[in-house]
């Protein structure tokens, strides 16, 4: 572990209370917690505990019944993020966190991992009943994003849990490094109060170039410089669907990032693939991914451009267009502008799709729910005067599970549209 990180962790005051501080809810405000929704908003709180930001606290209803335990947050509208629902006092020790991590791993082992794929999300915040942390595994390397102060305070136990799984190389991303405003995490955890943890390797540095395989395709991963944790694992199954439909097609992959959809389209026998992204760094990684899988002569062109401009100006009609933009709605207030962005983008795509073609259109804004997204795409189809049918409704895979009591965790929505 690097010295700055070691020093930072040593400075964190471990919580010493034998009995956890207690937060009492206003009368009648326990309902959502009884339904196991893991957030307590500030307006529901009657008595605040004497506790520091990030401390573990016990939550009680107005009659002093215990409802559960969570991380206290003094800086966010979400005053507590619960990780445990129970009606009695419990002890939250290292073994408690280790078990949570083990359970998350068992789920992936059972439903996600196979010989063709060695990259997956191990911890998905509320989806794994562990708010404030994301862990992605890339072959031998784990990449952690800590999103709240509470996780910092139990961090040594979390690290221990990861090491018990045999993970040798662990890298910690910072919020800034993760470009949180441009990706889905913001929507998984709105109005979080960020941590100040420094980034770096928590173990020996992984020196070699890091590659993963996903559905037998190869991808280079840059955990240090890449957006988010380095790769968008959440589109794994949707990329595979594209592969099935790509034979002989002209494909446009808009917002291509590291070229995930492009590689799958070529693997499916696409006649030509265009990858468009505004980031030159992303385009460079995309080209590397194409070469790794198909050599230098693949029918692929990458273009560093704004996708809105590109779609307006291109004279091509594509057989398949993939639209996977960053989260346009970063918070509840920006939903209106975001829907305008989605509408414009989809409208331009409807104008550039060949008759009988397919559009794979996505939104990863947690604040734009499935119904709203579908309405926006409906509006774009109507304005474009095209006959459109929904062939598939897509979401996130099993390693990004959605806690049924926390619908906010379902952030990725997609439609596969057939356009006459
Ligand atoms: N489809 C990708 C993930 C896309 S992430 C995958 O499967 O891996 C969103 C991408 O959009 C980022 O790479 C970002 O650089 C890019 N981006 C953001 N705004 C853009 C714009 N206006 N035009 C083109 N690319 C943009």
Short mmCIF file of C-alpha atoms in Angstrom, two decimals, residues 155-316:
data_model
loop_
_atom_site.label_atom_id
_atom_site.label_comp_id
_atom_site.label_asym_id
_atom_site.label_seq_id
_atom_site.Cartn_x
_atom_site.Cartn_y
_atom_site.Cartn_z
CA UNK A 155 -12.43 -0.06 5.11
CA UNK A 156 -9.84 -2.33 6.76
CA UNK A 157 -12.54 -4.97 7.28
CA UNK A 158 -13.72 -4.64 3.67
CA UNK A 159 -10.17 -4.99 2.42
CA UNK A 160 -9.75 -8.07 4.61
CA UNK A 161 -12.91 -9.55 3.06
CA UNK A 162 -11.59 -9.00 -0.46
CA UNK A 163 -8.24 -10.52 0.43
CA UNK A 164 -10.01 -13.58 1.88
CA UNK A 165 -11.36 -14.16 -1.63
CA UNK A 166 -7.76 -14.44 -2.82
CA UNK A 167 -7.68 -11.11 -4.66
CA UNK A 168 -4.00 -10.24 -4.91
CA UNK A 169 -4.11 -6.90 -6.70
CA UNK A 170 -6.43 -4.19 -5.46
CA UNK A 171 -6.64 -0.61 -6.77
CA UNK A 172 -8.59 2.19 -5.11
CA UNK A 173 -10.11 4.86 -7.36
CA UNK A 174 -11.01 8.33 -6.17
CA UNK A 175 -14.24 10.09 -6.99
CA UNK A 176 -12.52 12.61 -9.25
CA UNK A 177 -10.56 9.91 -11.00
CA UNK A 178 -13.75 7.92 -11.55
CA UNK A 179 -15.39 10.85 -13.39
CA UNK A 180 -18.46 10.16 -11.35
CA UNK A 181 -20.58 12.89 -12.89
CA UNK A 182 -20.32 11.18 -16.25
CA UNK A 183 -21.35 7.73 -15.28
CA UNK A 184 -23.91 5.72 -13.52
CA UNK A 185 -22.64 5.83 -9.98
CA UNK A 186 -24.08 9.24 -9.32
CA UNK A 187 -27.47 7.85 -10.08
CA UNK A 188 -26.97 4.75 -7.97
CA UNK A 189 -26.16 6.99 -5.02
CA UNK A 190 -27.56 10.48 -5.50
CA UNK A 191 -26.46 13.36 -3.28
CA UNK A 192 -23.77 11.31 -1.61
CA UNK A 193 -21.22 13.04 0.51
CA UNK A 194 -17.94 12.08 -1.07
CA UNK A 195 -14.93 10.64 0.61
CA UNK A 196 -11.51 12.17 0.41
CA UNK A 197 -9.60 8.92 0.10
CA UNK A 198 -6.47 9.13 -2.00
CA UNK A 199 -6.25 6.81 -4.98
CA UNK A 200 -3.66 4.10 -5.39
CA UNK A 201 -2.71 0.47 -5.19
CA UNK A 202 -3.59 -1.16 -1.88
CA UNK A 203 -1.42 -4.13 -2.74
CA UNK A 204 1.57 -4.73 -4.98
CA UNK A 205 1.25 -2.86 -8.26
CA UNK A 206 -0.03 -4.94 -11.18
CA UNK A 207 2.79 -4.18 -13.61
CA UNK A 208 1.81 -6.06 -16.75
CA UNK A 209 -0.75 -4.78 -19.25
CA UNK A 210 -4.12 -5.90 -17.93
CA UNK A 211 -6.45 -7.77 -20.28
CA UNK A 212 -9.77 -9.42 -19.62
CA UNK A 213 -11.90 -11.85 -21.55
CA UNK A 214 -15.63 -11.30 -21.84
CA UNK A 215 -17.69 -13.86 -23.74
CA UNK A 216 -14.38 -15.07 -25.23
CA UNK A 217 -13.49 -11.60 -26.57
CA UNK A 218 -10.42 -9.73 -25.34
CA UNK A 219 -10.33 -6.21 -23.92
CA UNK A 220 -7.43 -4.11 -22.58
CA UNK A 221 -8.21 -2.43 -19.26
CA UNK A 222 -6.59 0.70 -17.86
CA UNK A 223 -7.72 0.78 -14.25
CA UNK A 224 -5.66 3.87 -13.43
CA UNK A 225 -6.65 6.19 -16.29
CA UNK A 226 -9.91 4.65 -17.51
CA UNK A 227 -13.37 6.11 -16.91
CA UNK A 228 -15.34 4.60 -14.06
CA UNK A 229 -13.41 1.54 -12.91
CA UNK A 230 -12.01 1.06 -16.44
CA UNK A 231 -14.75 -0.75 -18.37
CA UNK A 232 -18.55 -0.83 -18.65
CA UNK A 233 -19.31 -4.31 -17.41
CA UNK A 234 -23.02 -3.58 -17.21
CA UNK A 235 -23.48 -3.89 -21.00
CA UNK A 236 -22.04 -7.42 -21.24
CA UNK A 237 -25.28 -9.20 -22.15
CA UNK A 238 -26.55 -6.39 -24.35
CA UNK A 239 -23.33 -6.48 -26.37
CA UNK A 240 -23.83 -10.22 -26.87
CA UNK A 241 -27.30 -9.55 -28.25
CA UNK A 242 -25.81 -7.08 -30.72
CA UNK A 243 -23.35 -9.76 -31.82
CA UNK A 244 -26.27 -12.04 -32.74
CA UNK A 245 -27.80 -9.42 -35.04
CA UNK A 246 -24.68 -8.01 -36.69
CA UNK A 247 -23.91 -10.41 -39.53
CA UNK A 248 -23.42 -8.49 -42.78
CA UNK A 249 -24.61 -5.19 -41.25
CA UNK A 250 -23.26 -1.63 -41.26
CA UNK A 251 -23.09 -0.74 -37.58
CA UNK A 252 -22.66 2.64 -35.88
CA UNK A 253 -21.53 2.46 -32.25
CA UNK A 254 -22.21 5.94 -30.85
CA UNK A 255 -20.56 6.78 -27.48
CA UNK A 256 -18.26 3.83 -28.05
CA UNK A 257 -15.80 4.36 -25.13
CA UNK A 258 -13.46 1.33 -25.18
CA UNK A 259 -15.33 -0.18 -28.13
CA UNK A 260 -17.26 -2.90 -26.33
CA UNK A 261 -20.21 -2.93 -28.72
CA UNK A 262 -17.86 -2.54 -31.73
CA UNK A 263 -15.84 -5.65 -30.87
CA UNK A 264 -19.00 -7.73 -30.45
CA UNK A 265 -20.45 -6.42 -33.74
CA UNK A 266 -17.29 -7.46 -35.59
CA UNK A 267 -17.32 -10.83 -33.81
CA UNK A 268 -20.85 -11.26 -35.15
CA UNK A 269 -19.66 -10.68 -38.71
CA UNK A 270 -20.60 -7.03 -39.26
CA UNK A 271 -19.75 -5.70 -42.74
CA UNK A 272 -18.49 -2.42 -41.27
CA UNK A 273 -18.38 -0.79 -37.85
CA UNK A 274 -17.99 2.91 -37.03
CA UNK A 275 -17.08 3.81 -33.44
CA UNK A 276 -17.68 7.41 -32.37
CA UNK A 277 -16.59 8.96 -29.07
CA UNK A 278 -15.64 12.46 -28.04
CA UNK A 279 -12.67 11.23 -26.01
CA UNK A 280 -9.46 10.63 -27.99
CA UNK A 281 -8.13 8.44 -25.16
CA UNK A 282 -11.22 6.24 -25.38
CA UNK A 283 -10.83 5.95 -29.17
CA UNK A 284 -7.20 4.84 -28.74
CA UNK A 285 -8.23 2.05 -26.35
CA UNK A 286 -11.08 1.09 -28.70
CA UNK A 287 -8.62 0.67 -31.59
CA UNK A 288 -6.37 -1.42 -29.38
CA UNK A 289 -9.31 -3.68 -28.52
CA UNK A 290 -10.20 -4.15 -32.18
CA UNK A 291 -6.59 -5.03 -33.09
CA UNK A 292 -6.30 -7.49 -30.20
CA UNK A 293 -9.29 -9.43 -31.44
CA UNK A 294 -9.19 -9.07 -35.21
CA UNK A 295 -5.76 -7.75 -36.27
CA UNK A 296 -5.14 -4.61 -38.28
CA UNK A 297 -7.50 -5.20 -41.18
CA UNK A 298 -10.88 -5.36 -39.49
CA UNK A 299 -13.62 -3.37 -41.28
CA UNK A 300 -13.60 -0.76 -38.51
CA UNK A 301 -13.30 3.03 -38.48
CA UNK A 302 -13.02 5.10 -35.33
CA UNK A 303 -13.99 8.74 -35.20
CA UNK A 304 -13.32 11.17 -32.41
CA UNK A 305 -16.35 13.48 -32.53
CA UNK A 306 -19.45 14.69 -30.74
CA UNK A 307 -22.13 12.08 -31.44
CA UNK A 308 -24.93 14.65 -31.77
CA UNK A 309 -22.97 16.46 -34.51
CA UNK A 310 -21.83 13.25 -36.15
CA UNK A 311 -25.34 11.82 -36.39
CA UNK A 312 -26.70 15.05 -37.84
CA UNK A 313 -23.98 15.34 -40.45
CA UNK A 314 -23.35 11.78 -41.56
CA UNK A 315 -24.66 10.84 -44.97
CA UNK A 316 -24.68 7.13 -44.18
#
